[in-house]
Tab-separated table of C-alpha atoms in Angstrom:
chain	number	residue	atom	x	y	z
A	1	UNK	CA	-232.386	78.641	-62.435
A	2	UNK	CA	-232.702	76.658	-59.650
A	3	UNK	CA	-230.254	73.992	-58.060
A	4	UNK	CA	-230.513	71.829	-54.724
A	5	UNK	CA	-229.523	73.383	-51.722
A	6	UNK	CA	-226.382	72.193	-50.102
A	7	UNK	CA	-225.811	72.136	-46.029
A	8	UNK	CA	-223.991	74.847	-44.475
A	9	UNK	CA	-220.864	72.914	-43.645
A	10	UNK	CA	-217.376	74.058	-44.065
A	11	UNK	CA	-216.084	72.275	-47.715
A	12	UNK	CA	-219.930	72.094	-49.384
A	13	UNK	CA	-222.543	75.661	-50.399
A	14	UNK	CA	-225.756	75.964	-49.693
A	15	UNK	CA	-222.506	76.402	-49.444
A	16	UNK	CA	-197.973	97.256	-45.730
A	17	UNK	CA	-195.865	95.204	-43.937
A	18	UNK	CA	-197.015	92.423	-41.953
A	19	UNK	CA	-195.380	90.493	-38.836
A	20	UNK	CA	-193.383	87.611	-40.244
A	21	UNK	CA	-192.881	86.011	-36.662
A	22	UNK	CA	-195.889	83.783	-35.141
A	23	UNK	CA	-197.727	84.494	-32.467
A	24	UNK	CA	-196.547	83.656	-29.021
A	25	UNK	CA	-198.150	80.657	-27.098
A	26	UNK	CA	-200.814	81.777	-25.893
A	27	UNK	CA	-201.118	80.552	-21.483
A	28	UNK	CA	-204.283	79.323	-19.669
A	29	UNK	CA	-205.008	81.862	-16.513
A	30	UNK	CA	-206.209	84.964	-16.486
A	31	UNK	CA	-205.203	87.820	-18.531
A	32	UNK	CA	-205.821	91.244	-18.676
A	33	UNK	CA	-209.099	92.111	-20.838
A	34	UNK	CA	-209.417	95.987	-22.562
A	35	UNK	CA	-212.783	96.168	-23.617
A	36	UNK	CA	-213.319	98.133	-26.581
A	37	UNK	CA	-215.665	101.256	-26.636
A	38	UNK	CA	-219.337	100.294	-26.247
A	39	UNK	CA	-220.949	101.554	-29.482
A	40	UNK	CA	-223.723	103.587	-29.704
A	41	UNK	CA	-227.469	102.554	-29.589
A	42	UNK	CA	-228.891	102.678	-32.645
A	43	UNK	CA	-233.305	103.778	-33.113
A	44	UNK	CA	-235.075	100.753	-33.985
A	45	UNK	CA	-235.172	100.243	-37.546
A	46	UNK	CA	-238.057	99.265	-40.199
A	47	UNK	CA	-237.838	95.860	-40.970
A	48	UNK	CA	-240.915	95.029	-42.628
A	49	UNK	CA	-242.559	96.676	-45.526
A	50	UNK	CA	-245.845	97.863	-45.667
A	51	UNK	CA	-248.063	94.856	-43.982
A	52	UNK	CA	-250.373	93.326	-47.380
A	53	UNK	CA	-254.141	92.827	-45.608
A	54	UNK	CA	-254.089	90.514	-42.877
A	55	UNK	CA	-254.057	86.869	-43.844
A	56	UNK	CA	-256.315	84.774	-41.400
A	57	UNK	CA	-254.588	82.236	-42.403
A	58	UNK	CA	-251.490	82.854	-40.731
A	59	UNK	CA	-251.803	81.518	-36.724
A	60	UNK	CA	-250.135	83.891	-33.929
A	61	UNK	CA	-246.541	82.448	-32.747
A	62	UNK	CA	-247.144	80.074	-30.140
A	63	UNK	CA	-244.029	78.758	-28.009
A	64	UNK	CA	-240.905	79.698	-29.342
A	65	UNK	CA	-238.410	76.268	-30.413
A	66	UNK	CA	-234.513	76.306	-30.744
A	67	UNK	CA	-233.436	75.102	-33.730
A	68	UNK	CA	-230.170	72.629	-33.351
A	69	UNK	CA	-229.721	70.720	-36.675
A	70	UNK	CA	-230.857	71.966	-40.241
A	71	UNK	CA	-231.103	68.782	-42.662
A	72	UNK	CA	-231.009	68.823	-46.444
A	73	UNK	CA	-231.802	65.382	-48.419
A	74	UNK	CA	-231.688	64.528	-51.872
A	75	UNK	CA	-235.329	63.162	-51.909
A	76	UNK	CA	-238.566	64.623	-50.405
A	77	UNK	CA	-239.321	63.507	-46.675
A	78	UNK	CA	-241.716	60.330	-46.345
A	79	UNK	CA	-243.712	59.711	-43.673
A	80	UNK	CA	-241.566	56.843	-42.776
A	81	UNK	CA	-238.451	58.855	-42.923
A	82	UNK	CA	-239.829	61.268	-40.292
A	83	UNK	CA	-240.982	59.050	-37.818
A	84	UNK	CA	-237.951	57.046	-37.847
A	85	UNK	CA	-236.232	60.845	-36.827
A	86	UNK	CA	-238.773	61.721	-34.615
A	87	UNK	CA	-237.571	58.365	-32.421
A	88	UNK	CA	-234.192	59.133	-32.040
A	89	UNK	CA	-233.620	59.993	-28.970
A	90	UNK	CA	-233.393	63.780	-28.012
A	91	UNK	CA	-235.305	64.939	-30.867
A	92	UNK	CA	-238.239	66.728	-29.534
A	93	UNK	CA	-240.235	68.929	-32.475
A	94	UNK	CA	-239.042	68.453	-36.283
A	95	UNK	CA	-240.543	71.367	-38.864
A	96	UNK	CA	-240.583	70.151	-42.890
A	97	UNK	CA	-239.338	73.115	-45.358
A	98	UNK	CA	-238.626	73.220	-48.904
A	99	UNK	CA	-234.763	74.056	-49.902
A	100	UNK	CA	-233.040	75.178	-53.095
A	101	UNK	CA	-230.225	77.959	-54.468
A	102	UNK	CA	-232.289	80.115	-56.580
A	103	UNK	CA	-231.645	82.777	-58.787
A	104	UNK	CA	-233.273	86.279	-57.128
A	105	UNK	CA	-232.514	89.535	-58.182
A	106	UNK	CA	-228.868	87.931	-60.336
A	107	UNK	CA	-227.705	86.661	-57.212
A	108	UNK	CA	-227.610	82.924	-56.014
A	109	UNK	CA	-229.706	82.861	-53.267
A	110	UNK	CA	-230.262	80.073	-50.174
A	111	UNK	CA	-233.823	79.872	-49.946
A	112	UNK	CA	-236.480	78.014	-47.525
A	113	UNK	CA	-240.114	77.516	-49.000
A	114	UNK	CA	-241.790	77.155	-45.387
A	115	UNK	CA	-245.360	77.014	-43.645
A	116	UNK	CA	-245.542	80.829	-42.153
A	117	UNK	CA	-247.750	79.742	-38.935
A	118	UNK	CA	-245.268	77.131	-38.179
A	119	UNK	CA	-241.776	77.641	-39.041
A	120	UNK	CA	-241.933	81.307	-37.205
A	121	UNK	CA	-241.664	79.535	-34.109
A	122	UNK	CA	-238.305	78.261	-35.087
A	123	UNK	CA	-236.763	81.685	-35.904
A	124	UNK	CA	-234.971	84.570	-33.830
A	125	UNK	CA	-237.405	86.293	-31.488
A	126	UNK	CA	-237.681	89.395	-33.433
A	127	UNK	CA	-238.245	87.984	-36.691
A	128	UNK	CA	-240.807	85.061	-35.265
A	129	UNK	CA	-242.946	87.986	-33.245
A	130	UNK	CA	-243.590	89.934	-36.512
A	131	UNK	CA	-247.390	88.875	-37.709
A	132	UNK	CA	-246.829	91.610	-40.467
A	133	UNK	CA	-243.429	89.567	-41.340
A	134	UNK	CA	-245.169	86.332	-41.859
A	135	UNK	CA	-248.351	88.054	-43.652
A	136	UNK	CA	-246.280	89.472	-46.086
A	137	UNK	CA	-244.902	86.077	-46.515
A	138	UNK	CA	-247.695	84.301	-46.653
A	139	UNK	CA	-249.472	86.819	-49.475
A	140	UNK	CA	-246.206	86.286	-51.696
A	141	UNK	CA	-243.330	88.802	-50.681
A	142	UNK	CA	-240.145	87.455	-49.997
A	143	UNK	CA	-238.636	87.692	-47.061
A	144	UNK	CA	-234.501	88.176	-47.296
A	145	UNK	CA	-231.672	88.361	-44.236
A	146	UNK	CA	-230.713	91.919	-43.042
A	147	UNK	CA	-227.187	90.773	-44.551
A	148	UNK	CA	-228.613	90.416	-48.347
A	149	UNK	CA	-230.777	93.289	-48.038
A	150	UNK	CA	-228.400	95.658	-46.027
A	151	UNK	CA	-225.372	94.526	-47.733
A	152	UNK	CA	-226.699	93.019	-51.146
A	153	UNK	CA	-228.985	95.948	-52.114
A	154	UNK	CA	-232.442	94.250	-51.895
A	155	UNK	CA	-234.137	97.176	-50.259
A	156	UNK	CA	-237.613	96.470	-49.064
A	157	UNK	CA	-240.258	97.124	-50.968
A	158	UNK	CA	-238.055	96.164	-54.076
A	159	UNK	CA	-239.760	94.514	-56.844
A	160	UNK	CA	-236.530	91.355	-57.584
A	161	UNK	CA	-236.595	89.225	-60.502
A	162	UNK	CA	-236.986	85.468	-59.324
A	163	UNK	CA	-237.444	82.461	-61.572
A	164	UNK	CA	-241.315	82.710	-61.846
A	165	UNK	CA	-241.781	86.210	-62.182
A	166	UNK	CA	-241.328	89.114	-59.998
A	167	UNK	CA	-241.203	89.076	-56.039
A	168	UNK	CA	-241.061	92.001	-53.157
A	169	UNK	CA	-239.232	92.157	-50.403
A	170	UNK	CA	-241.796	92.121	-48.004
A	171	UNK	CA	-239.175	92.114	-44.896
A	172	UNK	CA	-236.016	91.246	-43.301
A	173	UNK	CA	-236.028	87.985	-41.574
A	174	UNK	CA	-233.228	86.433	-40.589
A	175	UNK	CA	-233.591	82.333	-40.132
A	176	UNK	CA	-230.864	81.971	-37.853
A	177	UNK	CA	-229.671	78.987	-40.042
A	178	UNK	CA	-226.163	80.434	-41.802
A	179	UNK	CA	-226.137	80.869	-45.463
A	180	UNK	CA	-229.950	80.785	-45.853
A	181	UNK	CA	-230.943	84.332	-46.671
A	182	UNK	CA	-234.841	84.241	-48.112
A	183	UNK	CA	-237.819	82.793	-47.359
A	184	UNK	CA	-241.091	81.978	-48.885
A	185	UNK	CA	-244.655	80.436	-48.416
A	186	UNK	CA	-244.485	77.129	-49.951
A	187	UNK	CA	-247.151	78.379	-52.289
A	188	UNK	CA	-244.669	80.879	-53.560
A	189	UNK	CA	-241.688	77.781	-53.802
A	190	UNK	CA	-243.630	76.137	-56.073
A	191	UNK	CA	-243.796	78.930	-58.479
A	192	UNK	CA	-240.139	79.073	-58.241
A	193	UNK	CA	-239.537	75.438	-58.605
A	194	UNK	CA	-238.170	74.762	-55.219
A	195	UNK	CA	-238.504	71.092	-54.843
A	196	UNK	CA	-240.763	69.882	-52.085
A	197	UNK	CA	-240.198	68.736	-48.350
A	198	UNK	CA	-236.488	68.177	-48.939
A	199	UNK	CA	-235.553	70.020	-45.693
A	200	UNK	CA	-236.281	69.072	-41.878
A	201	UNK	CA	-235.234	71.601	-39.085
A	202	UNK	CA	-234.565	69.599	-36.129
A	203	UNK	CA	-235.248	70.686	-32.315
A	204	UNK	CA	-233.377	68.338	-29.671
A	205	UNK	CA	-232.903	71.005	-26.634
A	206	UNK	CA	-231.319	68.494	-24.445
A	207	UNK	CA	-229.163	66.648	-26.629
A	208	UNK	CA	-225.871	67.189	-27.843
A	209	UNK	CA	-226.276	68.198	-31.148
A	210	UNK	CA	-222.777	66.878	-32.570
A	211	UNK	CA	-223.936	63.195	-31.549
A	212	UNK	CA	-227.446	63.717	-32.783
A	213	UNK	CA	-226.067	64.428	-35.571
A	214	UNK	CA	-223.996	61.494	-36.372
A	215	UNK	CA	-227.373	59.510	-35.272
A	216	UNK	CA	-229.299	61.037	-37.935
A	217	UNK	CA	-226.758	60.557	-40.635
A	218	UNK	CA	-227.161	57.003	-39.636
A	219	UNK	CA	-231.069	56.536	-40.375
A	220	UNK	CA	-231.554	58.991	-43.221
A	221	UNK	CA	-230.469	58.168	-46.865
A	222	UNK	CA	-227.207	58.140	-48.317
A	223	UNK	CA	-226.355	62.172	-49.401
A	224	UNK	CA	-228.167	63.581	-46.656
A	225	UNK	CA	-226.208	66.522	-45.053
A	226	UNK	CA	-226.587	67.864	-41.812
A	227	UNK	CA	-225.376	70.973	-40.439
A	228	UNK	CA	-225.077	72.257	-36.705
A	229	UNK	CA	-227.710	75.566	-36.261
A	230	UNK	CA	-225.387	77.059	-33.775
A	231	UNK	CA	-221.782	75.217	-33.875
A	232	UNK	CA	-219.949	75.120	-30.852
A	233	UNK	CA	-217.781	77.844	-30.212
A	234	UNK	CA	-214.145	76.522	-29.185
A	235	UNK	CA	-213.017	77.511	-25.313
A	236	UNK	CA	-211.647	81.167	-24.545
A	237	UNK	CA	-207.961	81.330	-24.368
A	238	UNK	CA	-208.138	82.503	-21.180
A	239	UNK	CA	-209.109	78.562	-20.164
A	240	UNK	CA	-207.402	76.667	-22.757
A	241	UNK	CA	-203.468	76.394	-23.173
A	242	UNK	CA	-202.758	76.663	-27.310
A	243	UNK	CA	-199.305	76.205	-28.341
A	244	UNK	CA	-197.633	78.182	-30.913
A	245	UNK	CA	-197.986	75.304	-33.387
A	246	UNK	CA	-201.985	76.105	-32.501
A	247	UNK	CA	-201.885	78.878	-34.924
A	248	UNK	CA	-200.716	80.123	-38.273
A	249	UNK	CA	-196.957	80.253	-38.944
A	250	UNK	CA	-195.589	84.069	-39.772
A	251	UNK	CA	-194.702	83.074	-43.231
A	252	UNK	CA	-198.660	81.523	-43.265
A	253	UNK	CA	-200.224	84.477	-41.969
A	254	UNK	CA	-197.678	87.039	-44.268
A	255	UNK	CA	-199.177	84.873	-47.595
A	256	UNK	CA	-202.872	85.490	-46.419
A	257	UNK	CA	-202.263	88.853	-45.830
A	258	UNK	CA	-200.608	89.674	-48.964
A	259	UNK	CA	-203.213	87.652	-50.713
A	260	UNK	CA	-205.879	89.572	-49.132
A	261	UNK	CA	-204.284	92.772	-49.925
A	262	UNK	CA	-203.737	92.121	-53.507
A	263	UNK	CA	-207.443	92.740	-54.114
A	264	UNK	CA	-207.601	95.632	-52.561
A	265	UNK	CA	-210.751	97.684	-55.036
A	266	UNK	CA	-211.654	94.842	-56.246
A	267	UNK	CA	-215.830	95.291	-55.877
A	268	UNK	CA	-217.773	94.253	-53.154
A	269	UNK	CA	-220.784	91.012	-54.674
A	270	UNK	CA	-222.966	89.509	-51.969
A	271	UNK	CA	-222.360	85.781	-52.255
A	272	UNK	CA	-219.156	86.242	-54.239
A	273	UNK	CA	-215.771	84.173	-53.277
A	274	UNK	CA	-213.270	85.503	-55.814
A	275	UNK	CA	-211.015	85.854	-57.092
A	276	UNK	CA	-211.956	89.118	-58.646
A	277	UNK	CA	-215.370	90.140	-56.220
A	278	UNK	CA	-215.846	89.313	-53.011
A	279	UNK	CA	-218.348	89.243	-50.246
A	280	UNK	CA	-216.590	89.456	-46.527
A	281	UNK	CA	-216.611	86.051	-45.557
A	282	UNK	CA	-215.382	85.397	-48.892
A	283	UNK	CA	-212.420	87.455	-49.041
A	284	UNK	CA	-211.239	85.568	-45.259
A	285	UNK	CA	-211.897	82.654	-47.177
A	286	UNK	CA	-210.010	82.724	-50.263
A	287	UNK	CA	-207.202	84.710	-48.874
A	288	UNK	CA	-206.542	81.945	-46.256
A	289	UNK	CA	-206.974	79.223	-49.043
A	290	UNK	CA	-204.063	80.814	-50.519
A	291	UNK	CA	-201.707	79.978	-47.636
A	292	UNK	CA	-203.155	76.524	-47.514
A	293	UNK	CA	-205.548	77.233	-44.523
A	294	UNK	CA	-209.191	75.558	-44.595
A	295	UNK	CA	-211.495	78.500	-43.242
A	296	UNK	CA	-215.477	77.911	-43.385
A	297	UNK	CA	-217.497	80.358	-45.319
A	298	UNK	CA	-219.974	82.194	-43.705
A	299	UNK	CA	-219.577	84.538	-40.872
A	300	UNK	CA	-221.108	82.672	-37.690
A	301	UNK	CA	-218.612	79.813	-39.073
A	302	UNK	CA	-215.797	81.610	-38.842
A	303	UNK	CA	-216.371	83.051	-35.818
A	304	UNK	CA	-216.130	79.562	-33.957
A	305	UNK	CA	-212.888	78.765	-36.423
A	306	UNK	CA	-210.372	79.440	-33.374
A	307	UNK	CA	-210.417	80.752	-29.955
A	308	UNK	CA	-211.745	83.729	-29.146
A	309	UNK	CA	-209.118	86.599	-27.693
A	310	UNK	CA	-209.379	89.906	-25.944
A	311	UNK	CA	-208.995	92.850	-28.868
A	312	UNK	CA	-206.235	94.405	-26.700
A	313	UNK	CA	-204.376	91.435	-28.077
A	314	UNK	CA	-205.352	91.268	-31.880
A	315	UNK	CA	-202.459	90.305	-34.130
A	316	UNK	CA	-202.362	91.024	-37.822
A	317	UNK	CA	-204.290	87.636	-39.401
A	318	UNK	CA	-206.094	87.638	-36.250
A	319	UNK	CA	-210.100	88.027	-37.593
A	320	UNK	CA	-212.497	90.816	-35.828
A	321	UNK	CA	-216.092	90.277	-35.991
A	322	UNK	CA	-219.317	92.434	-35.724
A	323	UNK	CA	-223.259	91.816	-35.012
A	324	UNK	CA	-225.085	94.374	-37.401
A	325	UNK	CA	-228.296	92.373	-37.606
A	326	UNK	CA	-231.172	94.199	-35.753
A	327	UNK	CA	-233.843	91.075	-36.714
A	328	UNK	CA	-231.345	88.674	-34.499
A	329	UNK	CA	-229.135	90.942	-32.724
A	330	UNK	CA	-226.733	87.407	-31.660
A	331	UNK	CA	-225.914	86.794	-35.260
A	332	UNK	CA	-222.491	87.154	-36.087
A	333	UNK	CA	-223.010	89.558	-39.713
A	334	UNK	CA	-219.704	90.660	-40.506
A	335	UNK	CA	-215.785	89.550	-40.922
A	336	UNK	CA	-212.853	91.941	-41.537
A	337	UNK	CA	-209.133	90.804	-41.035
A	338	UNK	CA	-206.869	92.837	-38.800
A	339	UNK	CA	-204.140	94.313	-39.672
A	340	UNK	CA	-202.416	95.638	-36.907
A	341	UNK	CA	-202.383	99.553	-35.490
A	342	UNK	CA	-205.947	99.881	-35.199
A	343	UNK	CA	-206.761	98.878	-39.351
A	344	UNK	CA	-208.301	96.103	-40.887
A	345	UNK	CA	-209.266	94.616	-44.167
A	346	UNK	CA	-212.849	94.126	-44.894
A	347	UNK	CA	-215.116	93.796	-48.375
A	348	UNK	CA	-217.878	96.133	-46.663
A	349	UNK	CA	-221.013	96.228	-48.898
A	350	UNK	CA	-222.722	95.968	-52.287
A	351	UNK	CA	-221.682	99.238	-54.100
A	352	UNK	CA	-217.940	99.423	-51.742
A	353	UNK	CA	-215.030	97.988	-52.832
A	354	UNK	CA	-212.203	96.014	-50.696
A	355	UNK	CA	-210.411	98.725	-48.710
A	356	UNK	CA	-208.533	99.292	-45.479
A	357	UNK	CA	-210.379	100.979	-42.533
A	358	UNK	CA	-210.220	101.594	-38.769
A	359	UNK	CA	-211.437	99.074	-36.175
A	360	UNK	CA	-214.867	100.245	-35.681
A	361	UNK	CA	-216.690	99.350	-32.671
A	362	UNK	CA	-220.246	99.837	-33.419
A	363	UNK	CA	-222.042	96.784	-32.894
A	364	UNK	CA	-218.228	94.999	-32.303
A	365	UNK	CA	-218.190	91.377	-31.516
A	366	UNK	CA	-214.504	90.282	-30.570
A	367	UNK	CA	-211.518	88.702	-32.030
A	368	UNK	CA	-210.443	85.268	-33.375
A	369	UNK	CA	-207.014	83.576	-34.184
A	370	UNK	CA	-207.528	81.012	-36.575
A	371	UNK	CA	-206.166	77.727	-35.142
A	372	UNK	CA	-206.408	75.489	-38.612
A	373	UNK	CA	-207.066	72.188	-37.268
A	374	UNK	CA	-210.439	73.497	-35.446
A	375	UNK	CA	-211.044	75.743	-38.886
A	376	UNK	CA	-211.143	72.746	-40.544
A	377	UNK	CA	-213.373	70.735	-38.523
A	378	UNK	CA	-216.471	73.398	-38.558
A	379	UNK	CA	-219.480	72.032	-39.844
């Protein structure tokens, strides 16, 4: 089966005991930072499966472009349409794509149909340098995020059920754009019934992509969606003064908790939001829903859903965040929720269960206290 692809906003898919007081106000000036442990460097790893014969076809990367917005319409791009965004101002390089949810290996998968010459040049260094990466692609394989093969058990070299037949995993390749996790030739996308040019990635280096955005929405069709690549990440605490009112209340943050905790062994499904499997962005999500707080669903949103604080100061509720993802090593991968005295909640990976673990450090990111009203906003 295959369904339209949705934006990666906030409110739309692709898209013990706990401390009963709330946190203290939190003061602009400096404040004493405790960096945790510096993890470990890990070997390299294999991210590509064994290269299929070199497909001429398939142009070297060329300069490297930054994608800013990711747009999703309901009808396939016209000429007209696209030069109409190509003169708003600040866009400088626009890349056409094919975009659907589609059925791969049982799970309900974001996927791009793309041009492999071209669209390279919009991804992560690591992933755009790989000629074997886009080979593969280009000769059929699929290529999946480190998240849905790491996490959701599509190995590489895997032979996954799709709706037009088989496909391999060919390689990791992370796009860079949120909840999209494969990626095919457009040759392939039409085998699996991806509908065609419905998708424009947008570059606009020098423009500020929340107002671009609103421009957009403003010359493309009614139902078009547009999400932020990289959404702004709200100031540091150390710069910004946020009330107590900023945050969660105790009795707010003791209902998530609980919430959360109540599914503790409940089994780990990439993609799943409860209530009885979860993925880890989807357990944050649904637990906070449950006290009445509006948290985005993917990782990299929830990361920007409040300020960021030093780990020396994590509060139970607070959320802790990791970079596992070797083909963008930026990407924020992971979500667990604190829980005070060096433990957190997480939903780790496909064949784990919900559990409580220690912090762990390798690869750590930082810390972030929800602040609702800014949760809510994320887009």
């Amino acid at each position: 089966m295959v369904t339209l692809v949705a934006v990666l906003t906030a409110d739309v898919l692709l898209l013990g005991e706990f401390q009963s007081a709330p946190p203290s106000p939190v003061k602009a000036g400096p404040q004493p930072v405790r960096r945790p442990p510096s993890a470990p460097k890990e070997n390299k790893e294999n991210l590509v499966a064994q290269s299929r014969p070199q497909d001429p076809g398939v142009k070297p990367l060329g300069q490297l472009r930054k994608p800013h917005l990711f747009v999703v319409t309901r009808k396939p791009f016209t000429t007209e349409l696209l030069g109409k965004v190509a003169k708003v101002r600040g866009v400088r390089a626009l890349e056409l794509a094919d975009a659907a949810s589609v059925m791969i290996d049982g799970k309900r998968v974001q996927t791009l149909g793309v041009d492999p010459s071209t669209f390279r040049a919009y991804t992560p260094k690591v992933t755009a340098a790989s000629d074997g990466l886009w080979t593969n692609v280009a000769k059929g394989d699929v290529a999946v995020s480190f998240v849905l093969g790491n996490d959701g058990g599509l190995t590489l070299h895997r032979q996954v059920s799709g709706p037009g037949g088989p496909l391999r995993v060919g390689a990791y390749a992370t796009t860079g754009f949120g909840a999209v996790d494969a990626v095919v030739s457009k040759q392939t996308a039409r085998t699996l019934g991806l509908p065609h040019d419905n998708a424009l990635i947008v570059s606009a280096p020098k423009a500020d992509s929340a107002k671009l955005r609103k421009k957009l929405l403003g010359v493309l069709p009614k139902g078009t969606q547009i999400a932020e690549v990289d959404p702004r990440t709200p100031p540091p605490v150390q710069n910004v003064t946020y009330q107590g009112n900023s945050f969660m209340s105790g009795e707010q943050i003791t209902v998530a908790l609980q919430a959360a905790m109540s599914k503790l062994g409940r089994p780990y499904v990439w993609g799943a939001e409860g209530p009885d499997t979860f993925d880890c962005s989807g357990l944050v999500q649904w637990a906070y829903a449950q006290a009445g707080i509006r948290v985005p669903r993917v990782t990299h949103q929830q990361w920007v859903a409040g300020p960021q604080i030093p780990y020396s100061q994590a509060q139970p509720g607070d959320l802790i965040f990791w970079r596992h993802d070797p083909t963008n090593p930026g990407y924020i991968s992971h979500v667990a929720i604190y829980l005070g005295n060096g433990k957190m909640l997480q939903a780790p990976r496909t064949g784990d269960v919900v559990k409580v673990s220690p912090v762990g450090m390798r690869n750590f990111a930082g810390v972030v206290r929800i602040a609702p009203s800014v949760a809510a906003r994320v887009r």
